[in-house]
Coordinates of C-alpha atoms in Angstrom, one line a residue:
M22 CA 24.8 -28.9 -27.9
V23 CA 24.9 -25.5 -26.2
G24 CA 22.1 -24.7 -23.8
G25 CA 20.9 -21.1 -23.9
E26 CA 18.1 -18.8 -24.8
E27 CA 17.2 -18.2 -28.4
E28 CA 17.3 -14.5 -28.0
E29 CA 20.9 -14.5 -26.7
E30 CA 21.8 -16.5 -29.8
E31 CA 20.5 -13.6 -31.9
T32 CA 22.5 -11.2 -29.8
Q33 CA 25.7 -13.1 -30.4
Q34 CA 25.1 -13.1 -34.1
E35 CA 24.8 -9.4 -34.2
K36 CA 28.0 -9.0 -32.2
G37 CA 29.9 -10.8 -34.9
R38 CA 30.4 -14.0 -32.9
L39 CA 30.0 -17.5 -34.1
M40 CA 26.8 -18.0 -36.2
L41 CA 25.0 -21.3 -35.8
A42 CA 22.3 -22.8 -37.8
D43 CA 21.2 -26.4 -37.2
G44 CA 24.7 -27.6 -36.7
V45 CA 26.1 -26.1 -39.9
A46 CA 28.7 -23.3 -39.5
E47 CA 28.4 -20.3 -41.8
K48 CA 31.4 -18.9 -43.5
R49 CA 33.1 -16.2 -41.4
P50 CA 36.1 -13.9 -41.9
Q51 CA 39.3 -15.4 -40.7
S52 CA 39.7 -12.7 -38.1
L53 CA 36.5 -13.9 -36.3
T54 CA 37.6 -17.5 -36.3
P55 CA 38.4 -18.8 -32.7
R56 CA 42.0 -19.6 -32.4
S57 CA 43.7 -21.9 -30.0
G58 CA 43.2 -20.8 -26.4
Q59 CA 40.6 -18.2 -27.3
Q60 CA 37.1 -18.1 -25.8
V61 CA 34.0 -18.5 -28.0
S62 CA 30.7 -16.7 -27.1
N63 CA 29.5 -19.5 -24.8
G64 CA 32.6 -19.1 -22.5
F65 CA 34.4 -22.3 -23.6
T66 CA 38.0 -22.3 -24.8
T67 CA 39.0 -23.7 -28.2
S68 CA 41.5 -26.4 -28.4
G69 CA 44.7 -26.4 -30.4
P70 CA 45.0 -27.2 -34.1
Q71 CA 43.5 -30.5 -34.9
S72 CA 43.9 -32.5 -38.1
P73 CA 41.1 -34.6 -39.5
Q74 CA 42.9 -37.7 -38.4
E75 CA 43.1 -36.7 -34.7
G76 CA 39.6 -37.4 -33.6
P77 CA 36.1 -38.6 -34.4
A78 CA 35.2 -35.2 -35.8
G79 CA 38.0 -35.3 -38.3
T80 CA 37.0 -38.8 -39.3
A81 CA 33.5 -37.7 -40.0
A82 CA 34.7 -34.7 -42.0
S83 CA 37.2 -36.8 -44.1
S84 CA 34.7 -39.5 -44.8
G85 CA 32.1 -37.2 -46.3
G86 CA 29.9 -37.0 -43.2
P87 CA 27.8 -34.1 -42.2
A88 CA 30.8 -31.9 -41.4
S89 CA 32.5 -32.4 -44.8
G90 CA 30.6 -29.6 -46.5
P91 CA 31.7 -26.8 -44.2
V92 CA 35.2 -28.1 -43.8
G93 CA 35.8 -28.8 -47.5
G94 CA 38.5 -26.4 -48.8
G95 CA 38.8 -24.3 -45.7
G96 CA 39.7 -26.9 -43.1
G97 CA 41.5 -29.4 -45.3
S98 CA 44.9 -27.9 -44.7
S99 CA 46.5 -27.1 -41.4
G100 CA 47.2 -23.5 -42.5
G101 CA 43.6 -22.8 -43.5
P102 CA 40.9 -21.2 -41.4
R103 CA 39.6 -23.3 -38.5
T104 CA 35.9 -23.8 -38.1
L105 CA 34.0 -24.7 -34.9
V106 CA 30.8 -26.5 -35.6
V107 CA 28.3 -26.1 -32.7
Q108 CA 24.7 -27.0 -32.5
Q109 CA 22.7 -24.9 -30.1
T110 CA 19.4 -25.7 -28.6
S111 CA 17.5 -24.1 -25.7
L112 CA 17.1 -26.0 -22.5
E113 CA 14.8 -23.3 -21.1
R114 CA 11.4 -22.0 -22.0
P115 CA 11.9 -19.3 -24.7
R116 CA 11.1 -15.7 -23.7
E117 CA 7.6 -14.5 -24.5
T118 CA 7.2 -12.0 -27.3
W119 CA 4.5 -9.7 -28.6
S120 CA 2.1 -11.2 -31.1
K121 CA 2.2 -8.1 -33.2
K122 CA 4.2 -4.9 -33.4
M123 CA 1.1 -2.9 -32.8
D124 CA 0.5 -4.7 -29.5
F125 CA 3.7 -3.2 -28.2
L126 CA 3.1 0.3 -29.6
L127 CA -0.4 0.4 -28.2
S128 CA 0.8 -0.9 -24.8
V129 CA 3.5 1.8 -24.6
I130 CA 1.0 4.5 -25.7
G131 CA -1.6 3.3 -23.3
Y132 CA 1.0 3.4 -20.5
A133 CA 2.3 6.9 -21.3
V134 CA -1.2 8.4 -22.0
D135 CA -2.9 8.3 -18.6
L136 CA -5.2 10.3 -16.4
G137 CA -2.5 13.0 -15.9
N138 CA -2.7 13.9 -19.6
V139 CA -6.4 14.7 -19.2
W140 CA -6.4 16.7 -16.0
R141 CA -2.8 17.7 -15.1
F142 CA -1.4 19.0 -18.4
P143 CA -4.3 21.4 -19.2
Y144 CA -4.3 22.8 -15.6
I145 CA -0.5 23.3 -15.6
C146 CA -0.6 24.8 -19.0
Y147 CA -3.0 27.6 -18.3
Q148 CA -1.5 28.1 -14.8
N149 CA 2.0 28.7 -16.3
G150 CA 1.3 31.1 -19.1
G151 CA -1.0 29.3 -21.5
G152 CA 0.6 29.0 -25.0
A153 CA 3.9 30.3 -23.6
F154 CA 4.2 27.1 -21.5
L155 CA 4.5 25.0 -24.7
L156 CA 8.0 26.4 -25.2
P157 CA 9.6 25.0 -22.0
Y158 CA 7.4 21.9 -22.3
L159 CA 8.8 21.1 -25.8
L160 CA 12.4 21.9 -24.7
M161 CA 12.2 19.6 -21.7
A162 CA 10.7 16.9 -23.9
V163 CA 13.4 17.1 -26.6
F164 CA 16.4 17.4 -24.2
G165 CA 15.1 15.3 -21.2
G166 CA 12.0 13.2 -21.6
V167 CA 12.5 11.6 -25.1
P168 CA 16.2 10.7 -24.5
L169 CA 15.3 8.9 -21.3
F170 CA 12.4 7.2 -23.0
Y171 CA 14.7 6.0 -25.8
M172 CA 17.4 4.9 -23.4
E173 CA 15.0 2.6 -21.4
L174 CA 13.5 1.0 -24.5
A175 CA 17.0 0.3 -25.9
L176 CA 18.2 -1.2 -22.5
G177 CA 15.2 -3.5 -22.2
Q178 CA 15.3 -4.7 -25.8
F179 CA 19.1 -5.4 -25.8
H180 CA 19.4 -7.1 -22.4
R181 CA 15.9 -8.7 -22.5
S182 CA 15.5 -8.4 -18.8
G183 CA 13.3 -6.7 -16.3
C184 CA 14.3 -3.8 -14.1
I185 CA 16.0 -6.0 -11.5
S186 CA 18.1 -8.6 -13.4
V187 CA 19.1 -6.1 -16.1
W188 CA 21.6 -4.4 -13.7
K189 CA 24.0 -7.3 -13.6
H190 CA 24.7 -6.6 -17.3
I191 CA 25.1 -2.9 -16.7
C192 CA 26.5 -2.1 -13.2
P193 CA 25.8 -4.8 -10.6
I194 CA 26.1 -2.5 -7.5
F195 CA 23.1 -0.5 -8.8
K196 CA 20.8 -3.5 -8.6
G197 CA 18.9 -1.9 -5.7
I198 CA 17.4 0.5 -8.3
G199 CA 15.3 -2.4 -9.6
F200 CA 13.9 -3.2 -6.2
A201 CA 13.2 0.5 -5.5
I202 CA 11.3 0.7 -8.8
C203 CA 9.1 -2.3 -7.8
I204 CA 8.2 -0.7 -4.4
I205 CA 7.3 2.6 -6.1
A206 CA 5.1 0.7 -8.6
L207 CA 3.3 -0.9 -5.7
Y208 CA 2.7 2.5 -4.1
V209 CA 1.2 3.8 -7.3
A210 CA -1.1 0.7 -7.5
F211 CA -2.3 1.5 -4.0
Y212 CA -3.8 4.9 -4.9
Y213 CA -4.0 5.1 -8.7
N214 CA -6.7 2.4 -9.1
T215 CA -8.8 4.1 -6.4
I216 CA -9.3 7.0 -8.9
M217 CA -10.7 4.4 -11.4
A218 CA -13.0 3.1 -8.7
W219 CA -14.4 6.7 -8.3
A220 CA -14.9 6.8 -12.1
L221 CA -16.7 3.4 -12.0
Y222 CA -19.0 4.8 -9.4
Y223 CA -19.8 7.7 -11.6
L224 CA -20.2 5.4 -14.6
M225 CA -22.8 3.3 -12.8
S226 CA -24.6 6.4 -11.5
S227 CA -24.8 7.7 -15.1
F228 CA -27.3 5.0 -16.1
S229 CA -30.3 7.1 -15.1
H230 CA -32.6 9.6 -16.9
T231 CA -31.4 12.4 -14.7
L232 CA -27.8 12.5 -13.5
P233 CA -27.7 12.4 -9.7
W234 CA -25.2 15.3 -9.6
S235 CA -27.4 17.6 -11.6
T236 CA -30.0 18.4 -8.9
C237 CA -30.1 19.5 -5.2
T238 CA -33.0 17.2 -4.2
N239 CA -31.0 14.1 -3.2
T240 CA -30.5 12.8 0.3
W241 CA -26.9 13.8 0.5
N242 CA -27.5 17.4 -0.5
T243 CA -27.2 20.3 2.0
V244 CA -29.0 23.6 2.3
N245 CA -25.9 25.2 0.6
C246 CA -26.5 23.3 -2.6
N247 CA -27.1 25.8 -5.4
Q248 CA -27.7 25.0 -9.0
Y249 CA -26.5 28.3 -10.4
M250 CA -26.7 29.2 -14.0
S251 CA -27.1 32.6 -15.6
T252 CA -30.4 31.5 -17.2
N253 CA -31.9 30.9 -13.7
H254 CA -32.4 34.5 -12.3
N255 CA -34.1 33.2 -9.1
V256 CA -30.8 31.7 -7.8
S257 CA -27.9 33.7 -6.4
W258 CA -24.4 32.4 -5.7
S259 CA -22.5 33.2 -2.5
N260 CA -19.2 32.1 -1.0
S261 CA -20.8 29.4 1.0
S262 CA -22.7 28.0 -2.0
T263 CA -21.8 24.5 -3.3
S264 CA -22.8 23.0 -6.6
P265 CA -24.7 19.7 -6.8
A266 CA -21.7 18.1 -8.6
E267 CA -19.4 19.1 -5.8
E268 CA -21.7 17.7 -3.1
F269 CA -22.2 14.4 -5.0
Y270 CA -18.4 14.0 -5.3
M271 CA -17.6 14.9 -1.7
R272 CA -20.6 13.7 0.2
Q273 CA -21.8 10.7 -1.8
V274 CA -18.8 9.2 -3.5
L275 CA -16.0 10.1 -1.1
Q276 CA -18.1 10.8 1.9
V277 CA -15.2 12.9 3.1
H278 CA -17.4 14.9 5.5
H279 CA -17.2 11.9 7.8
S280 CA -13.4 12.3 8.2
P281 CA -11.7 15.3 9.8
G282 CA -8.3 14.4 8.3
L283 CA -5.5 11.9 8.1
H284 CA -5.5 11.3 11.8
Q285 CA -9.1 9.9 11.6
L286 CA -9.8 8.2 8.3
G287 CA -13.1 6.5 9.3
S288 CA -14.4 3.2 8.0
V289 CA -14.2 1.7 4.5
S290 CA -16.9 2.7 2.0
W291 CA -18.3 -0.6 0.8
Q292 CA -19.5 0.8 -2.5
L293 CA -16.0 1.9 -3.4
A294 CA -14.6 -1.4 -2.1
L295 CA -16.8 -3.2 -4.6
C296 CA -15.9 -0.9 -7.4
L297 CA -12.2 -1.3 -6.8
L298 CA -12.6 -5.1 -6.6
F299 CA -14.2 -5.1 -10.0
I300 CA -11.3 -3.0 -11.4
F301 CA -8.7 -5.4 -10.0
I302 CA -10.6 -8.4 -11.4
I303 CA -10.4 -6.8 -14.9
V304 CA -6.7 -6.1 -14.3
Y305 CA -6.0 -9.7 -13.2
F306 CA -7.6 -11.4 -16.2
S307 CA -5.9 -8.9 -18.6
I308 CA -2.3 -9.6 -17.4
W309 CA -2.3 -13.1 -15.8
K310 CA -1.1 -14.7 -19.0
G311 CA 1.5 -12.1 -19.9
V312 CA 1.8 -9.8 -22.9
K313 CA 0.0 -12.2 -25.2
T314 CA -3.3 -11.3 -23.4
S315 CA -2.6 -7.7 -22.3
G316 CA -1.4 -7.0 -25.8
K317 CA -4.9 -7.8 -27.1
V318 CA -6.8 -5.9 -24.4
V319 CA -5.0 -2.6 -25.2
W320 CA -6.5 -2.6 -28.6
V321 CA -9.7 -1.5 -26.8
T322 CA -8.3 0.3 -23.8
A323 CA -5.7 2.3 -25.7
T324 CA -7.8 3.2 -28.8
L325 CA -11.3 3.9 -27.2
P326 CA -10.1 7.0 -25.3
Y327 CA -9.1 8.7 -28.5
L328 CA -12.5 8.1 -30.0
V329 CA -14.1 9.5 -27.0
L330 CA -11.8 12.5 -26.9
L331 CA -12.7 13.3 -30.5
V332 CA -16.4 13.1 -29.7
L333 CA -16.1 15.3 -26.6
L334 CA -13.9 17.8 -28.6
V335 CA -16.5 18.1 -31.3
R336 CA -19.3 18.5 -28.7
G337 CA -17.3 21.0 -26.6
A338 CA -16.4 23.1 -29.7
T339 CA -20.2 23.5 -30.5
L340 CA -21.1 24.7 -27.0
P341 CA -21.7 28.4 -26.3
G342 CA -18.7 30.2 -24.8
A343 CA -16.2 27.4 -25.9
W344 CA -14.0 30.0 -27.5
R345 CA -13.5 31.7 -24.1
G346 CA -12.0 28.6 -22.7
V347 CA -9.7 28.0 -25.7
V348 CA -8.4 31.6 -25.6
F349 CA -7.8 31.2 -21.8
Y350 CA -6.0 27.9 -22.5
L351 CA -3.6 29.2 -25.2
K352 CA -3.2 32.9 -24.7
P353 CA 0.5 33.3 -24.1
D354 CA 1.9 35.1 -21.1
W355 CA 5.6 35.4 -22.0
Q356 CA 6.4 37.1 -18.7
K357 CA 5.8 33.9 -16.8
L358 CA 8.8 32.2 -18.6
L359 CA 11.0 34.3 -16.3
S360 CA 9.7 32.3 -13.4
T361 CA 11.7 29.2 -12.3
R362 CA 8.5 27.5 -11.3
V363 CA 7.3 27.3 -14.9
W364 CA 10.4 25.4 -16.0
V365 CA 10.1 23.1 -13.0
D366 CA 6.5 22.3 -13.8
A367 CA 7.4 21.7 -17.5
A368 CA 10.2 19.3 -16.6
A369 CA 8.1 17.4 -14.0
Q370 CA 5.1 17.2 -16.4
I371 CA 7.0 15.7 -19.3
F372 CA 8.9 13.3 -17.0
F373 CA 5.7 11.9 -15.4
S374 CA 3.8 11.9 -18.6
L375 CA 6.4 9.8 -20.6
G376 CA 7.0 7.7 -17.5
P377 CA 10.7 6.5 -17.5
G378 CA 11.9 5.0 -14.3
F379 CA 8.9 2.8 -13.5
G380 CA 10.4 -0.3 -15.1
V381 CA 7.6 -0.5 -17.6
L382 CA 9.5 0.5 -20.7
L383 CA 12.3 -2.0 -19.8
A384 CA 9.7 -4.7 -19.4
F385 CA 7.7 -4.0 -22.5
A386 CA 10.9 -3.6 -24.7
S387 CA 12.3 -6.9 -23.4
Y388 CA 9.6 -8.8 -25.2
N389 CA 10.5 -7.2 -28.6
P390 CA 12.5 -8.9 -31.3
F391 CA 16.2 -8.1 -31.1
H392 CA 16.3 -6.0 -34.2
N393 CA 13.1 -4.1 -33.6
N394 CA 13.6 -0.3 -34.3
C395 CA 13.1 1.0 -30.8
Y396 CA 14.4 4.4 -31.9
K397 CA 11.5 4.9 -34.2
D398 CA 9.1 3.5 -31.5
A399 CA 10.5 6.1 -29.0
L400 CA 9.9 9.0 -31.3
I401 CA 6.4 7.8 -32.3
T402 CA 5.0 7.0 -28.8
S403 CA 6.5 10.1 -27.2
S404 CA 5.1 12.3 -29.9
V405 CA 1.6 10.7 -29.6
N406 CA 1.8 11.3 -25.8
C407 CA 2.6 15.0 -26.1
L408 CA -0.1 15.6 -28.8
T409 CA -2.6 13.8 -26.7
S410 CA -1.9 16.1 -23.8
F411 CA -2.3 19.1 -26.1
L412 CA -5.6 17.7 -27.5
S413 CA -6.9 17.0 -24.0
G414 CA -6.5 20.7 -23.2
F415 CA -9.0 21.6 -25.9
V416 CA -11.4 19.0 -24.6
I417 CA -11.3 20.3 -21.1
F418 CA -11.2 24.1 -21.7
T419 CA -14.0 24.2 -24.3
V420 CA -16.2 22.9 -21.6
L421 CA -14.8 25.2 -19.0
G422 CA -15.5 28.1 -21.3
Y423 CA -19.1 26.9 -21.6
M424 CA -19.4 26.7 -17.8
A425 CA -18.0 30.3 -17.5
E426 CA -20.6 31.4 -20.1
M427 CA -23.5 29.8 -18.2
R428 CA -22.4 31.1 -14.8
N429 CA -21.5 34.5 -16.2
Q430 CA -18.0 34.2 -14.6
D431 CA -14.4 34.4 -15.8
V432 CA -12.8 31.1 -16.9
D433 CA -10.2 31.3 -14.1
A434 CA -13.0 31.4 -11.5
V435 CA -14.4 28.2 -12.9
A436 CA -11.1 26.4 -13.5
K437 CA -9.8 26.9 -9.9
D438 CA -9.9 23.2 -9.2
A439 CA -6.9 20.9 -10.1
G440 CA -6.4 17.2 -10.2
P441 CA -9.3 14.8 -10.0
S442 CA -11.7 17.6 -8.9
L443 CA -11.3 19.1 -12.4
L444 CA -12.9 15.9 -13.8
F445 CA -15.3 14.8 -11.1
I446 CA -16.7 18.2 -10.2
I447 CA -16.2 20.8 -13.0
Y448 CA -16.4 18.5 -16.0
A449 CA -19.1 16.4 -14.5
E450 CA -21.2 19.4 -13.8
A451 CA -20.7 20.7 -17.4
I452 CA -21.8 17.3 -18.8
A453 CA -24.9 17.4 -16.6
N454 CA -26.0 20.7 -18.2
M455 CA -25.5 19.5 -21.7
P456 CA -28.2 18.0 -24.0
A457 CA -27.9 14.2 -24.0
A458 CA -26.1 14.4 -20.7
T459 CA -26.5 10.7 -19.9
F460 CA -24.7 9.6 -23.1
F461 CA -21.8 12.0 -22.7
S462 CA -21.4 11.1 -19.0
I463 CA -21.2 7.4 -19.8
I464 CA -18.5 7.7 -22.5
F465 CA -16.5 10.3 -20.5
F466 CA -16.2 8.1 -17.4
L467 CA -15.7 5.0 -19.5
M468 CA -12.7 6.9 -21.1
I469 CA -11.3 7.7 -17.6
I470 CA -11.4 4.0 -16.7
M471 CA -9.8 3.0 -19.9
L472 CA -7.0 5.5 -19.5
G473 CA -6.3 4.2 -16.0
L474 CA -6.5 0.5 -16.9
D475 CA -3.7 0.9 -19.5
S476 CA -1.4 2.4 -16.9
T477 CA -2.2 -0.2 -14.3
F478 CA -1.6 -3.1 -16.8
A479 CA 1.8 -1.5 -17.5
G480 CA 2.8 -0.8 -14.0
L481 CA 2.1 -4.3 -12.7
E482 CA 3.7 -5.9 -15.7
G483 CA 6.9 -4.0 -14.9
V484 CA 6.9 -5.6 -11.4
I485 CA 5.9 -9.1 -12.7
T486 CA 8.6 -9.1 -15.4
A487 CA 11.2 -7.9 -13.0
M488 CA 10.4 -10.6 -10.4
I489 CA 10.1 -13.5 -12.9
D490 CA 13.4 -12.6 -14.6
E491 CA 15.1 -12.4 -11.2
F492 CA 13.6 -15.6 -9.8
P493 CA 12.8 -17.6 -12.9
H494 CA 13.0 -21.1 -11.4
V495 CA 10.4 -20.2 -8.8
L496 CA 8.0 -18.0 -10.7
V497 CA 8.1 -18.9 -14.4
K498 CA 5.7 -21.8 -14.1
R499 CA 3.7 -20.1 -11.4
R500 CA 3.0 -16.8 -13.1
E501 CA -0.8 -17.0 -12.6
M502 CA -0.5 -17.6 -8.9
F503 CA 2.1 -14.8 -8.5
V504 CA 0.0 -12.3 -10.4
F505 CA -3.0 -13.3 -8.2
G506 CA -1.0 -12.7 -5.1
L507 CA 0.3 -9.4 -6.4
V508 CA -3.2 -8.1 -7.3
C509 CA -4.5 -9.2 -3.9
A510 CA -1.6 -7.3 -2.2
C511 CA -2.4 -4.2 -4.2
Y512 CA -6.1 -4.4 -3.3
L513 CA -5.3 -4.8 0.4
G514 CA -2.8 -1.9 0.2
A515 CA -5.5 0.3 -1.4
L516 CA -8.0 -0.2 1.5
S517 CA -6.8 2.9 3.3
T518 CA -7.7 5.0 0.2
L519 CA -11.3 3.6 0.3
T520 CA -12.1 5.0 3.7
Y521 CA -14.0 8.2 4.3
G522 CA -10.7 10.1 4.4
G523 CA -9.3 8.1 1.6
A524 CA -8.9 11.1 -0.7
F525 CA -6.4 12.6 1.8
V526 CA -4.4 9.3 1.5
V527 CA -4.5 9.5 -2.3
K528 CA -3.1 13.0 -2.2
L529 CA -0.4 12.0 0.2
F530 CA 0.8 9.1 -1.9
E531 CA 0.6 11.3 -5.1
E532 CA 2.8 14.0 -3.6
Y533 CA 5.4 12.0 -1.7
A534 CA 5.4 8.3 -2.5
T535 CA 6.3 8.5 -6.2
G536 CA 7.5 12.0 -7.3
P537 CA 10.9 12.6 -5.6
A538 CA 11.7 8.9 -5.2
V539 CA 11.3 7.9 -8.8
I540 CA 13.1 11.0 -10.1
T541 CA 16.1 10.2 -7.9
V542 CA 16.0 6.6 -9.0
V543 CA 16.1 7.6 -12.7
L544 CA 19.0 10.0 -12.0
L545 CA 21.0 7.1 -10.6
E546 CA 19.9 5.0 -13.6
V547 CA 21.2 7.5 -16.1
I548 CA 24.5 7.9 -14.2
A549 CA 25.0 4.1 -14.0
V550 CA 24.3 3.7 -17.7
S551 CA 26.2 6.7 -19.1
W552 CA 29.1 7.0 -16.7
F553 CA 29.7 3.5 -15.3
Y554 CA 28.5 1.2 -18.1
G555 CA 29.7 3.8 -20.6
T556 CA 28.0 5.7 -23.4
S557 CA 30.3 4.2 -26.0
R558 CA 29.4 0.6 -24.9
F559 CA 25.7 1.4 -24.7
C560 CA 25.9 3.0 -28.2
N561 CA 27.6 -0.2 -29.5
D562 CA 24.7 -2.2 -28.1
V563 CA 22.3 0.1 -29.9
Q564 CA 24.3 -0.3 -33.1
A565 CA 24.2 -4.1 -32.8
M566 CA 20.4 -4.0 -32.6
L567 CA 19.5 -1.2 -35.0
G568 CA 22.5 -1.1 -37.4
F569 CA 23.4 2.5 -36.7
Y570 CA 25.3 4.4 -34.1
P571 CA 23.3 6.9 -32.0
G572 CA 24.2 10.5 -33.0
C573 CA 26.0 13.1 -31.0
F574 CA 22.8 14.7 -29.8
W575 CA 21.7 11.5 -28.0
R576 CA 25.1 10.9 -26.5
V577 CA 25.3 14.4 -25.1
C578 CA 21.8 14.1 -23.7
W579 CA 22.6 10.8 -21.9
V580 CA 25.9 12.0 -20.5
A581 CA 25.2 15.5 -19.4
I582 CA 21.8 17.0 -20.2
C583 CA 19.5 14.3 -18.8
P584 CA 21.4 14.1 -15.4
C585 CA 21.2 18.0 -15.2
F586 CA 17.5 17.8 -16.2
L587 CA 16.7 15.4 -13.4
L588 CA 18.9 17.1 -10.8
F589 CA 17.1 20.4 -11.6
I590 CA 13.7 18.8 -10.7
I591 CA 15.1 17.2 -7.5
V592 CA 16.7 20.4 -6.2
S593 CA 13.6 22.5 -7.1
F594 CA 11.4 20.1 -5.2
L595 CA 13.7 20.2 -2.1
A596 CA 14.0 24.0 -2.3
F597 CA 10.3 24.6 -2.8
P598 CA 8.4 21.7 -1.2
P599 CA 4.8 21.6 -2.2
E600 CA 2.1 23.0 0.2
V601 CA -0.2 20.0 0.3
R602 CA -3.9 21.0 0.6
L603 CA -7.1 19.2 -0.4
F604 CA -10.5 20.7 -0.2
H605 CA -10.5 22.7 3.1
Y606 CA -7.9 20.4 4.8
D607 CA -4.4 21.7 5.3
Y608 CA -2.0 18.8 5.8
P609 CA -0.3 19.2 9.2
P610 CA 3.5 19.1 9.5
W611 CA 3.6 15.5 10.7
T612 CA 2.0 14.4 7.4
T613 CA 5.0 15.9 5.6
V614 CA 7.4 13.7 7.7
L615 CA 5.2 10.7 7.0
G616 CA 5.2 11.5 3.3
Y617 CA 9.0 11.7 3.2
C618 CA 9.3 8.4 5.1
I619 CA 7.1 6.7 2.4
G620 CA 9.3 8.1 -0.3
V621 CA 12.5 7.1 1.4
S622 CA 11.2 3.6 2.1
S623 CA 11.6 2.8 -1.6
F624 CA 14.8 4.7 -2.3
I625 CA 16.5 3.1 0.7
C626 CA 16.8 -0.1 -1.4
V627 CA 19.6 1.4 -3.5
P628 CA 22.2 2.1 -0.7
T629 CA 21.1 -1.0 1.2
Y630 CA 21.9 -3.3 -1.8
M631 CA 25.2 -1.5 -2.4
I632 CA 26.3 -2.3 1.2
Y633 CA 25.0 -5.9 0.9
Y634 CA 26.9 -6.5 -2.3
L635 CA 30.2 -5.1 -1.0
L636 CA 29.9 -7.2 2.2
H637 CA 29.1 -10.5 0.4
A638 CA 31.5 -10.2 -2.5
K639 CA 34.8 -12.1 -2.4
G640 CA 38.3 -10.7 -2.4
S641 CA 39.9 -7.5 -1.2
F642 CA 37.9 -4.3 -1.0
K643 CA 39.4 -3.1 -4.2
Q644 CA 38.5 -6.3 -5.9
R645 CA 35.0 -6.1 -4.6
L646 CA 34.6 -2.5 -5.7
L647 CA 35.9 -3.4 -9.2
K648 CA 33.6 -6.3 -9.5
S649 CA 30.6 -4.2 -8.4
I650 CA 31.0 -1.9 -11.3
T651 CA 32.0 -4.5 -13.9
P652 CA 29.0 -5.7 -16.0
E653 CA 28.5 -9.4 -16.5
P654 CA 28.4 -10.4 -20.2
S655 CA 25.1 -11.4 -21.5
S656 CA 26.6 -14.8 -22.6
N657 CA 26.4 -15.8 -18.9
H658 CA 22.7 -16.5 -19.6
H659 CA 23.8 -19.6 -21.5
R660 CA 23.9 -22.4 -19.0
N661 CA 24.6 -26.2 -19.4
A662 CA 26.7 -25.5 -22.5
I663 CA 28.2 -28.7 -24.2
I664 CA 30.3 -28.7 -27.3
T665 CA 29.3 -31.7 -29.3
N666 CA 31.3 -31.3 -32.5
A667 CA 34.6 -29.5 -33.1
V668 CA 36.6 -29.6 -36.2

């Protein structure tokens, strides 16, 4: 009996090793037969030639026992091929798998298609030349984003491990990358779910005959509140004027007027605290049992946003002035392609949109069957992601064109806000001035919540899978408690984003905690896989799974183009650091230092683990260094191996 995981057995079969089936050895070419002194896949060494009379196994074979069939003509003579009969059963709990292929695809699509597709892509597109921006965007996707996406899916599916334990099979000294990814995922959970809490507040406020951000007669409104439309000739707009949607967002939802900045955040908003608590309750009961439950939830959370996007697109296309927004969105400005900033934005957008480097793709793919066609999955899901971004641009800009028509302004004057403000101020105000405003408000903010939930499910599942695979004896049977503790930690970590100055904290995390750190981590990941593990070895792994060898294009991308692609983003970020500003608050210099400290706090895991590994390894420094870059074979997963029958 050989103890080991069922999935590893399948891996061994694909590598041409000993095939086992209920104790009956299948016929194999003579070149694959273990000879005397050779190791079989479980790490044991075969014995010398043995005749049927030399032991119990031979007796069983010669007397017509269970082994006589396989031995028959092949093992009867000493010169014939030798056969090792091994029965293998699993002594450990088998790895969880997706119930259906569509569960996996919808989970990956739901992870990749998030809030950034709705607000970030349209804004960056029109800011960087409209239709001309699609050229650098597609080039960066083909040569950078999709190869990274494909690589992570293949790594996770072959090694069937999370982002921490997978490194012992690739390059052990880079294991700190996995811990860095987990810390980055926690930082994302601290601020990302707060945006969903804002959307939930809007959703609950939408259940009224008149939307509260459509009038200036509420308790939170100021004398500067101005409901300006071209149809209302009694109202004039000045530089000090504010819209009712802007005052609802800033003075009622965020209450940012109570905080002068990051140095004085103020108290926690109990309304937002309750909204965030409700969001995390949904998250917990969606992921506490693993991909079996989250794979069912995404059938709603990943598909409903597309239905809502289509409804909003049809509604937006029928509004007066919609064509103005579409022209502004797609009108190409080829001159802007000469600007380095456009190419940097294209690279950063496709990278953060597809989302390699967060450990999610590794985790999701690790629950796939070994022979699943992850190549086709990578092409399908990345294509759906890019098309969704493009579609979202029409949904946003048809409405912005309508707003420009109603205000008798240019589209660029209306579309000056980026980020969440584009959704919670501009789009919310446009909805408030539509017929059937309540209905469209409800489905729009419900869509925002669904888009965010998918990404949260995925991000936390990446952390959970990584920790459970790294510490299986402690966490496998305590998954529910571990998930509960993780969700509680994320909620407590998010409390600073629920204060009156919480929007400033969200912006700080968004700019510094994830961006540079995760790009640097992925750069090291590509270098470790392509240069240390080796592209040829990695391609052999892909061939063992899929039956075909990756083409020259993919190999060149992994070895050279992807590292250059990531290095280009990092250098550009360092050379042109972003000027962080939110509303009327300019972030002081000390916040930049704080932001870099937050970013480095995750990345520091990589060099720290390298030093730890070299100090604790045995042997001379050269031996330690060699061991640190030598991958452990996946067969080491097989523990408690016992050979019960050898012929």
